[in-house]
PDB file of C-alpha atoms and ligand atoms in Angstrom:
ATOM      1  CA  MET A   1      93.562 105.599  87.975  1.00  0.00           C
ATOM      2  CA  ARG A   2      96.436 107.129  86.041  1.00  0.00           C
ATOM      3  CA  VAL A   3      99.998 106.209  87.019  1.00  0.00           C
ATOM      4  CA  ASP A   4     103.104 107.924  85.622  1.00  0.00           C
ATOM      5  CA  ILE A   5     106.561 106.496  86.197  1.00  0.00           C
ATOM      6  CA  VAL A   6     109.772 108.461  85.644  1.00  0.00           C
ATOM      7  CA  THR A   7     112.913 106.338  85.384  1.00  0.00           C
ATOM      8  CA  ILE A   8     116.201 105.945  83.535  1.00  0.00           C
ATOM      9  CA  PHE A   9     115.209 102.288  82.949  1.00  0.00           C
ATOM     10  CA  PRO A  10     111.822 102.300  81.186  1.00  0.00           C
ATOM     11  CA  GLU A  11     112.399  98.697  80.084  1.00  0.00           C
ATOM     12  CA  PHE A  12     112.045  97.532  83.713  1.00  0.00           C
ATOM     13  CA  PHE A  13     108.334  98.232  83.469  1.00  0.00           C
ATOM     14  CA  GLY A  14     107.624  95.864  80.582  1.00  0.00           C
ATOM     15  CA  VAL A  15     106.302  93.351  83.110  1.00  0.00           C
ATOM     16  CA  LEU A  16     103.349  95.645  83.797  1.00  0.00           C
ATOM     17  CA  ASP A  17     101.891  94.270  80.560  1.00  0.00           C
ATOM     18  CA  VAL A  18     101.456  90.764  81.939  1.00  0.00           C
ATOM     19  CA  SER A  19      99.054  89.112  84.343  1.00  0.00           C
ATOM     20  CA  LEU A  20      96.370  90.968  86.290  1.00  0.00           C
ATOM     21  CA  LEU A  21      97.778  94.460  85.836  1.00  0.00           C
ATOM     22  CA  GLY A  22      98.238  93.862  82.106  1.00  0.00           C
ATOM     23  CA  ARG A  23      94.565  93.027  81.792  1.00  0.00           C
ATOM     24  CA  ALA A  24      93.613  96.029  83.941  1.00  0.00           C
ATOM     25  CA  ARG A  25      95.665  98.173  81.609  1.00  0.00           C
ATOM     26  CA  ARG A  26      94.014  96.778  78.482  1.00  0.00           C
ATOM     27  CA  GLU A  27      90.600  97.277  80.084  1.00  0.00           C
ATOM     28  CA  GLN A  28      91.606 100.849  80.927  1.00  0.00           C
ATOM     29  CA  LEU A  29      91.075 100.449  84.660  1.00  0.00           C
ATOM     30  CA  LEU A  30      94.712 101.488  85.003  1.00  0.00           C
ATOM     31  CA  GLU A  31      96.384 103.973  82.691  1.00  0.00           C
ATOM     32  CA  LEU A  32     100.144 103.518  82.999  1.00  0.00           C
ATOM     33  CA  HIS A  33     102.687 105.828  81.375  1.00  0.00           C
ATOM     34  CA  VAL A  34     106.435 105.228  81.610  1.00  0.00           C
ATOM     35  CA  HIS A  35     108.754 108.189  80.957  1.00  0.00           C
ATOM     36  CA  ASP A  36     112.499 108.145  80.325  1.00  0.00           C
ATOM     37  CA  LEU A  37     114.204 110.736  82.534  1.00  0.00           C
ATOM     38  CA  ARG A  38     116.952 111.089  79.919  1.00  0.00           C
ATOM     39  CA  GLU A  39     114.448 112.719  77.575  1.00  0.00           C
ATOM     40  CA  HIS A  40     114.951 115.721  79.849  1.00  0.00           C
ATOM     41  CA  THR A  41     118.722 115.935  79.486  1.00  0.00           C
ATOM     42  CA  HIS A  42     120.379 118.211  76.939  1.00  0.00           C
ATOM     43  CA  ASP A  43     124.046 117.225  76.888  1.00  0.00           C
ATOM     44  CA  ARG A  44     125.650 114.749  74.505  1.00  0.00           C
ATOM     45  CA  HIS A  45     126.020 112.092  77.210  1.00  0.00           C
ATOM     46  CA  ARG A  46     122.497 112.533  78.562  1.00  0.00           C
ATOM     47  CA  THR A  47     123.936 112.955  82.054  1.00  0.00           C
ATOM     48  CA  VAL A  48     121.573 112.463  84.993  1.00  0.00           C
ATOM     49  CA  ASP A  49     123.993 112.229  87.930  1.00  0.00           C
ATOM     50  CA  ASP A  50     126.973 113.968  89.508  1.00  0.00           C
ATOM     51  CA  THR A  51     129.236 113.746  92.551  1.00  0.00           C
ATOM     52  CA  PRO A  52     127.766 114.594  95.972  1.00  0.00           C
ATOM     53  CA  TYR A  53     128.376 117.978  97.602  1.00  0.00           C
ATOM     54  CA  GLY A  54     130.221 117.360 100.865  1.00  0.00           C
ATOM     55  CA  GLY A  55     131.968 114.308  99.461  1.00  0.00           C
ATOM     56  CA  GLY A  56     131.345 110.626  99.924  1.00  0.00           C
ATOM     57  CA  ALA A  57     130.904 107.593  97.739  1.00  0.00           C
ATOM     58  CA  GLY A  58     128.458 107.229  94.890  1.00  0.00           C
ATOM     59  CA  MET A  59     126.598 109.626  92.676  1.00  0.00           C
ATOM     60  CA  VAL A  60     123.529 111.794  93.187  1.00  0.00           C
ATOM     61  CA  MET A  61     120.895 112.467  90.532  1.00  0.00           C
ATOM     62  CA  ARG A  62     121.018 116.083  89.345  1.00  0.00           C
ATOM     63  CA  PRO A  63     117.871 118.137  89.869  1.00  0.00           C
ATOM     64  CA  GLU A  64     117.468 119.691  86.384  1.00  0.00           C
ATOM     65  CA  PRO A  65     116.170 116.648  84.453  1.00  0.00           C
ATOM     66  CA  TRP A  66     113.774 115.869  87.315  1.00  0.00           C
ATOM     67  CA  GLY A  67     112.561 119.478  87.345  1.00  0.00           C
ATOM     68  CA  GLU A  68     111.778 119.309  83.633  1.00  0.00           C
ATOM     69  CA  ALA A  69     110.123 115.908  83.955  1.00  0.00           C
ATOM     70  CA  PHE A  70     107.820 117.235  86.692  1.00  0.00           C
ATOM     71  CA  ASP A  71     107.083 120.416  84.720  1.00  0.00           C
ATOM     72  CA  ALA A  72     105.882 118.179  81.884  1.00  0.00           C
ATOM     73  CA  LEU A  73     103.781 115.958  84.199  1.00  0.00           C
ATOM     74  CA  LEU A  74     102.323 118.446  86.666  1.00  0.00           C
ATOM     75  CA  GLY A  75     101.496 121.413  84.446  1.00  0.00           C
ATOM     76  CA  GLU A  76     100.645 124.835  85.840  1.00  0.00           C
ATOM     77  CA  GLY A  77      99.299 125.437  89.333  1.00  0.00           C
ATOM     78  CA  GLU A  78      98.726 122.817  92.004  1.00  0.00           C
ATOM     79  CA  SER A  79      98.292 119.257  90.827  1.00  0.00           C
ATOM     80  CA  ASP A  80      95.942 116.691  92.364  1.00  0.00           C
ATOM     81  CA  ALA A  81      98.563 113.999  91.745  1.00  0.00           C
ATOM     82  CA  VAL A  82     100.338 112.242  94.602  1.00  0.00           C
ATOM     83  CA  VAL A  83     104.072 111.986  93.914  1.00  0.00           C
ATOM     84  CA  VAL A  84     105.811 108.922  95.354  1.00  0.00           C
ATOM     85  CA  PHE A  85     109.588 108.834  95.752  1.00  0.00           C
ATOM     86  CA  PRO A  86     110.619 105.219  96.469  1.00  0.00           C
ATOM     87  CA  THR A  87     113.573 105.348  98.872  1.00  0.00           C
ATOM     88  CA  PRO A  88     114.904 103.173 101.691  1.00  0.00           C
ATOM     89  CA  ALA A  89     114.785 106.387 103.776  1.00  0.00           C
ATOM     90  CA  GLY A  90     110.997 106.709 103.380  1.00  0.00           C
ATOM     91  CA  VAL A  91     107.973 105.823 105.503  1.00  0.00           C
ATOM     92  CA  PRO A  92     107.108 102.104 105.430  1.00  0.00           C
ATOM     93  CA  PHE A  93     104.838 100.955 102.615  1.00  0.00           C
ATOM     94  CA  THR A  94     101.933  99.069 104.209  1.00  0.00           C
ATOM     95  CA  GLN A  95      98.596  97.637 103.137  1.00  0.00           C
ATOM     96  CA  SER A  96      96.944 100.641 104.735  1.00  0.00           C
ATOM     97  CA  LEU A  97      99.046 103.063 102.638  1.00  0.00           C
ATOM     98  CA  ALA A  98      98.262 100.949  99.554  1.00  0.00           C
ATOM     99  CA  ARG A  99      94.529 101.279 100.336  1.00  0.00           C
ATOM    100  CA  GLU A 100      94.874 105.026 100.767  1.00  0.00           C
ATOM    101  CA  LEU A 101      96.775 105.478  97.485  1.00  0.00           C
ATOM    102  CA  ALA A 102      94.293 103.241  95.613  1.00  0.00           C
ATOM    103  CA  GLU A 103      91.698 106.006  96.168  1.00  0.00           C
ATOM    104  CA  GLU A 104      93.762 108.591  94.273  1.00  0.00           C
ATOM    105  CA  SER A 105      93.040 109.497  90.667  1.00  0.00           C
ATOM    106  CA  ARG A 106      96.694 110.049  89.792  1.00  0.00           C
ATOM    107  CA  LEU A 107     100.032 108.784  91.104  1.00  0.00           C
ATOM    108  CA  ILE A 108     103.517 109.690  89.896  1.00  0.00           C
ATOM    109  CA  PHE A 109     106.462 107.447  90.800  1.00  0.00           C
ATOM    110  CA  ALA A 110     109.888 109.091  90.648  1.00  0.00           C
ATOM    111  CA  CYS A 111     112.465 106.299  90.523  1.00  0.00           C
ATOM    112  CA  GLY A 112     115.912 107.341  91.659  1.00  0.00           C
ATOM    113  CA  ARG A 113     119.118 105.410  91.136  1.00  0.00           C
ATOM    114  CA  TYR A 114     122.591 105.647  92.643  1.00  0.00           C
ATOM    115  CA  GLU A 115     122.673 107.292  96.059  1.00  0.00           C
ATOM    116  CA  GLY A 116     119.410 109.127  95.495  1.00  0.00           C
ATOM    117  CA  ILE A 117     118.013 112.286  93.950  1.00  0.00           C
ATOM    118  CA  ASP A 118     119.167 115.810  94.906  1.00  0.00           C
ATOM    119  CA  ALA A 119     116.998 116.587  97.956  1.00  0.00           C
ATOM    120  CA  ARG A 120     115.750 119.848  96.454  1.00  0.00           C
ATOM    121  CA  VAL A 121     113.663 117.920  93.922  1.00  0.00           C
ATOM    122  CA  ALA A 122     111.233 116.509  96.507  1.00  0.00           C
ATOM    123  CA  GLU A 123     111.224 119.861  98.322  1.00  0.00           C
ATOM    124  CA  HIS A 124     110.323 121.694  95.112  1.00  0.00           C
ATOM    125  CA  VAL A 125     107.716 119.182  93.962  1.00  0.00           C
ATOM    126  CA  ALA A 126     106.074 119.389  97.411  1.00  0.00           C
ATOM    127  CA  THR A 127     105.135 123.001  96.606  1.00  0.00           C
ATOM    128  CA  ARG A 128     103.134 121.736  93.620  1.00  0.00           C
ATOM    129  CA  ALA A 129     101.666 118.374  94.728  1.00  0.00           C
ATOM    130  CA  ARG A 130     101.450 115.984  97.678  1.00  0.00           C
ATOM    131  CA  VAL A 131     104.792 114.195  98.012  1.00  0.00           C
ATOM    132  CA  ILE A 132     105.548 111.025  99.952  1.00  0.00           C
ATOM    133  CA  GLU A 133     108.859 109.230 100.317  1.00  0.00           C
ATOM    134  CA  VAL A 134     108.109 105.540 100.737  1.00  0.00           C
ATOM    135  CA  SER A 135     110.251 102.497 101.575  1.00  0.00           C
ATOM    136  CA  LEU A 136     109.431  98.837 100.974  1.00  0.00           C
ATOM    137  CA  GLY A 137     111.362  97.673 104.007  1.00  0.00           C
ATOM    138  CA  ASP A 138     114.653  97.727 105.803  1.00  0.00           C
ATOM    139  CA  TYR A 139     117.000  96.645 103.042  1.00  0.00           C
ATOM    140  CA  VAL A 140     118.585  98.400 100.090  1.00  0.00           C
ATOM    141  CA  LEU A 141     117.706  98.007  96.407  1.00  0.00           C
ATOM    142  CA  ASN A 142     119.787  99.531  93.614  1.00  0.00           C
ATOM    143  CA  GLY A 143     117.051 101.933  92.679  1.00  0.00           C
ATOM    144  CA  GLY A 144     113.385 102.748  92.975  1.00  0.00           C
ATOM    145  CA  GLU A 145     112.233 100.736  89.952  1.00  0.00           C
ATOM    146  CA  VAL A 146     111.591  97.353  91.571  1.00  0.00           C
ATOM    147  CA  ALA A 147     110.114  99.081  94.627  1.00  0.00           C
ATOM    148  CA  ALA A 148     107.782 101.163  92.444  1.00  0.00           C
ATOM    149  CA  MET A 149     106.671  98.018  90.647  1.00  0.00           C
ATOM    150  CA  ALA A 150     105.838  96.310  93.931  1.00  0.00           C
ATOM    151  CA  MET A 151     103.872  99.347  95.100  1.00  0.00           C
ATOM    152  CA  ILE A 152     102.010  99.677  91.790  1.00  0.00           C
ATOM    153  CA  GLU A 153     100.986  96.021  91.996  1.00  0.00           C
ATOM    154  CA  ALA A 154      99.824  96.336  95.617  1.00  0.00           C
ATOM    155  CA  ILE A 155      97.909  99.560  94.878  1.00  0.00           C
ATOM    156  CA  GLY A 156      96.629  98.562  91.430  1.00  0.00           C
ATOM    157  CA  ARG A 157      94.959  95.367  92.619  1.00  0.00           C
ATOM    158  CA  LEU A 158      92.909  97.428  95.099  1.00  0.00           C
ATOM    159  CA  VAL A 159      91.453  99.596  92.321  1.00  0.00           C
ATOM    160  CA  PRO A 160      87.842  98.455  91.824  1.00  0.00           C
ATOM    161  CA  GLY A 161      87.503  95.932  88.988  1.00  0.00           C
ATOM    162  CA  VAL A 162      91.197  94.957  88.787  1.00  0.00           C
ATOM    163  CA  VAL A 163      90.774  91.838  90.933  1.00  0.00           C
ATOM    164  CA  GLY A 164      87.812  89.856  89.583  1.00  0.00           C
ATOM    165  CA  ASN A 165      86.426  88.676  92.923  1.00  0.00           C
ATOM    166  CA  PRO A 166      86.548  91.526  95.467  1.00  0.00           C
ATOM    167  CA  ALA A 167      85.839  89.047  98.295  1.00  0.00           C
ATOM    168  CA  SER A 168      89.324  87.616  97.779  1.00  0.00           C
ATOM    169  CA  LEU A 169      90.781  90.992  98.806  1.00  0.00           C
ATOM    170  CA  VAL A 170      89.115  90.836 102.218  1.00  0.00           C
ATOM    171  CA  GLU A 171      90.571  87.573 103.508  1.00  0.00           C
ATOM    172  CA  GLU A 172      94.207  88.243 102.741  1.00  0.00           C
ATOM    173  CA  SER A 173      97.221  88.658 104.948  1.00  0.00           C
ATOM    174  CA  HIS A 174      97.392  92.173 106.462  1.00  0.00           C
ATOM    175  CA  GLU A 175      93.804  93.123 105.633  1.00  0.00           C
ATOM    176  CA  ASP A 176      92.679  92.428 109.220  1.00  0.00           C
ATOM    177  CA  GLY A 177      96.079  93.062 110.783  1.00  0.00           C
ATOM    178  CA  LEU A 178      96.948  89.354 110.866  1.00  0.00           C
ATOM    179  CA  LEU A 179      98.827  87.011 108.572  1.00  0.00           C
ATOM    180  CA  GLU A 180      96.597  84.749 106.524  1.00  0.00           C
ATOM    181  CA  HIS A 181      95.601  81.231 107.632  1.00  0.00           C
ATOM    182  CA  PRO A 182      96.980  78.326 105.531  1.00  0.00           C
ATOM    183  CA  SER A 183      94.922  77.249 102.496  1.00  0.00           C
ATOM    184  CA  TYR A 184      94.348  73.802 100.954  1.00  0.00           C
ATOM    185  CA  THR A 185      92.742  72.313  97.861  1.00  0.00           C
ATOM    186  CA  LYS A 186      92.219  68.825  96.416  1.00  0.00           C
ATOM    187  CA  PRO A 187      93.325  66.089  96.886  1.00  0.00           C
ATOM    188  CA  ALA A 188      92.333  65.549 100.537  1.00  0.00           C
ATOM    189  CA  VAL A 189      95.437  63.405 101.064  1.00  0.00           C
ATOM    190  CA  TRP A 190      98.672  64.163  99.201  1.00  0.00           C
ATOM    191  CA  ARG A 191     101.923  62.276  99.791  1.00  0.00           C
ATOM    192  CA  GLY A 192     100.572  61.146 103.131  1.00  0.00           C
ATOM    193  CA  LEU A 193      99.694  64.694 104.224  1.00  0.00           C
ATOM    194  CA  GLU A 194      96.035  65.314 105.090  1.00  0.00           C
ATOM    195  CA  VAL A 195      93.955  68.440 104.747  1.00  0.00           C
ATOM    196  CA  PRO A 196      92.768  69.354 108.294  1.00  0.00           C
ATOM    197  CA  GLU A 197      89.517  67.532 109.098  1.00  0.00           C
ATOM    198  CA  VAL A 198      87.615  70.684 110.093  1.00  0.00           C
ATOM    199  CA  LEU A 199      87.954  72.149 106.559  1.00  0.00           C
ATOM    200  CA  ARG A 200      86.335  69.051 105.050  1.00  0.00           C
ATOM    201  CA  GLY A 201      83.372  69.165 107.429  1.00  0.00           C
ATOM    202  CA  GLY A 202      81.222  72.030 106.165  1.00  0.00           C
ATOM    203  CA  ASN A 203      80.659  73.534 109.631  1.00  0.00           C
ATOM    204  CA  HIS A 204      81.213  77.145 108.661  1.00  0.00           C
ATOM    205  CA  GLY A 205      81.393  78.424 112.227  1.00  0.00           C
ATOM    206  CA  ALA A 206      84.054  75.844 113.094  1.00  0.00           C
ATOM    207  CA  ILE A 207      85.969  76.633 109.897  1.00  0.00           C
ATOM    208  CA  ALA A 208      85.970  80.382 110.634  1.00  0.00           C
ATOM    209  CA  ALA A 209      87.149  79.760 114.226  1.00  0.00           C
ATOM    210  CA  TRP A 210      89.899  77.381 113.057  1.00  0.00           C
ATOM    211  CA  ARG A 211      91.118  79.859 110.439  1.00  0.00           C
ATOM    212  CA  ARG A 212      91.216  82.701 112.947  1.00  0.00           C
ATOM    213  CA  GLU A 213      93.169  80.574 115.439  1.00  0.00           C
ATOM    214  CA  GLN A 214      95.633  79.569 112.688  1.00  0.00           C
ATOM    215  CA  ALA A 215      96.037  83.208 111.629  1.00  0.00           C
ATOM    216  CA  LEU A 216      96.692  84.244 115.235  1.00  0.00           C
ATOM    217  CA  GLU A 217      99.129  81.405 115.845  1.00  0.00           C
ATOM    218  CA  ARG A 218     101.078  82.178 112.689  1.00  0.00           C
ATOM    219  CA  THR A 219     101.162  85.887 113.457  1.00  0.00           C
ATOM    220  CA  ARG A 220     102.387  85.222 117.033  1.00  0.00           C
ATOM    221  CA  ARG A 221     105.081  82.916 115.677  1.00  0.00           C
ATOM    222  CA  VAL A 222     106.469  84.911 112.731  1.00  0.00           C
ATOM    223  CA  ARG A 223     105.244  88.504 113.206  1.00  0.00           C
ATOM    224  CA  PRO A 224     104.565  89.171 116.898  1.00  0.00           C
ATOM    225  CA  ASP A 225     105.175  92.881 116.157  1.00  0.00           C
ATOM    226  CA  LEU A 226     101.785  92.956 114.390  1.00  0.00           C
ATOM    227  CA  LEU A 227      99.886  92.008 117.563  1.00  0.00           C
ATOM    228  CA  PRO A 228      98.873  94.448 120.322  1.00  0.00           C
ATOM    229  CA  ALA A 229     101.581  94.613 122.979  1.00  0.00           C
ATOM    230  CA  ASP A 230      99.190  93.703 125.824  1.00  0.00           C
ATOM    231  CA  GLY A 231      98.729  90.182 124.444  1.00  0.00           C
ATOM    232  CA  ALA A 232      95.024  90.679 123.707  1.00  0.00           C
ATOM    233  CA  ASP A 233      93.741  89.125 120.490  1.00  0.00           C
ATOM    234  CA  ALA A 234      93.785  91.491 117.530  1.00  0.00           C
TER     235      ALA A 234
HETATM  236 CL1  6GU B 301     111.566 102.176  97.983  1.00  0.00          CL
HETATM  237  N1  6GU B 301     114.081 102.017  97.222  1.00  0.00           N
HETATM  238  C1  6GU B 301     115.306 101.508  97.295  1.00  0.00           C
HETATM  239  N2  6GU B 301     116.263 101.945  96.478  1.00  0.00           N
HETATM  240  N3  6GU B 301     115.656 100.563  98.156  1.00  0.00           N
HETATM  241  C2  6GU B 301     114.693 100.133  98.958  1.00  0.00           C
HETATM  242  C3  6GU B 301     113.391 100.622  98.942  1.00  0.00           C
HETATM  243  C4  6GU B 301     113.114 101.581  98.042  1.00  0.00           C
HETATM  244  N4  6GU B 301     112.670 100.001  99.878  1.00  0.00           N
HETATM  245  C5  6GU B 301     113.501  99.159 100.456  1.00  0.00           C
HETATM  246  N5  6GU B 301     114.716  99.237  99.919  1.00  0.00           N
END
């Protein structure tokens, strides 16, 4: 998979060199390219923003640098890339969207700052590629950079080969619509706290049933919105 990121803060993305994604990058499972939006400005101050039409607080990113950046990335004709605009006004980013995007050959993340990007940019890019505006959740970040990083990590680890043991992807929170059961390792007793007996038994049927019950209980307690409204087990 190839991922392009356009940002006025390329240095944010240095962390993509460490850990699992860093290795995936070195092994060429993920090809990541970070682009500085200011390369597409032509004035002395490398201006990327201006005051909003209609008034109001804050600044809006001007469309021209974005237009040039997309011209450079998309080329002529229709592109097979999916363009992601991280924004708190987008559709929720979920594990299912991460799975869908992990199947794509090319993603472009357009990271806006300030009060957003002139709305014509997404409208224009949508005539040349598939565009989605995506939000991490119901809170506000200063810009799309940290959100893009979170999405790239969630998507990147689903690309085949990035996570060493694919079985570990199956048992996680959200993969089956439930939160994950609690996990334990050695020692069996730590500071007076015991690992549940059933996990030390080796009865795999009993262990699976216990884990499912724990996952259900935890989901009911902290995320009842994830369960079907009729109260039936997921
Ligand atoms: Cl994707 N961007 C920004 N700026 N804030 C957010 C967000 C995205 N998701 C939640 N808050």
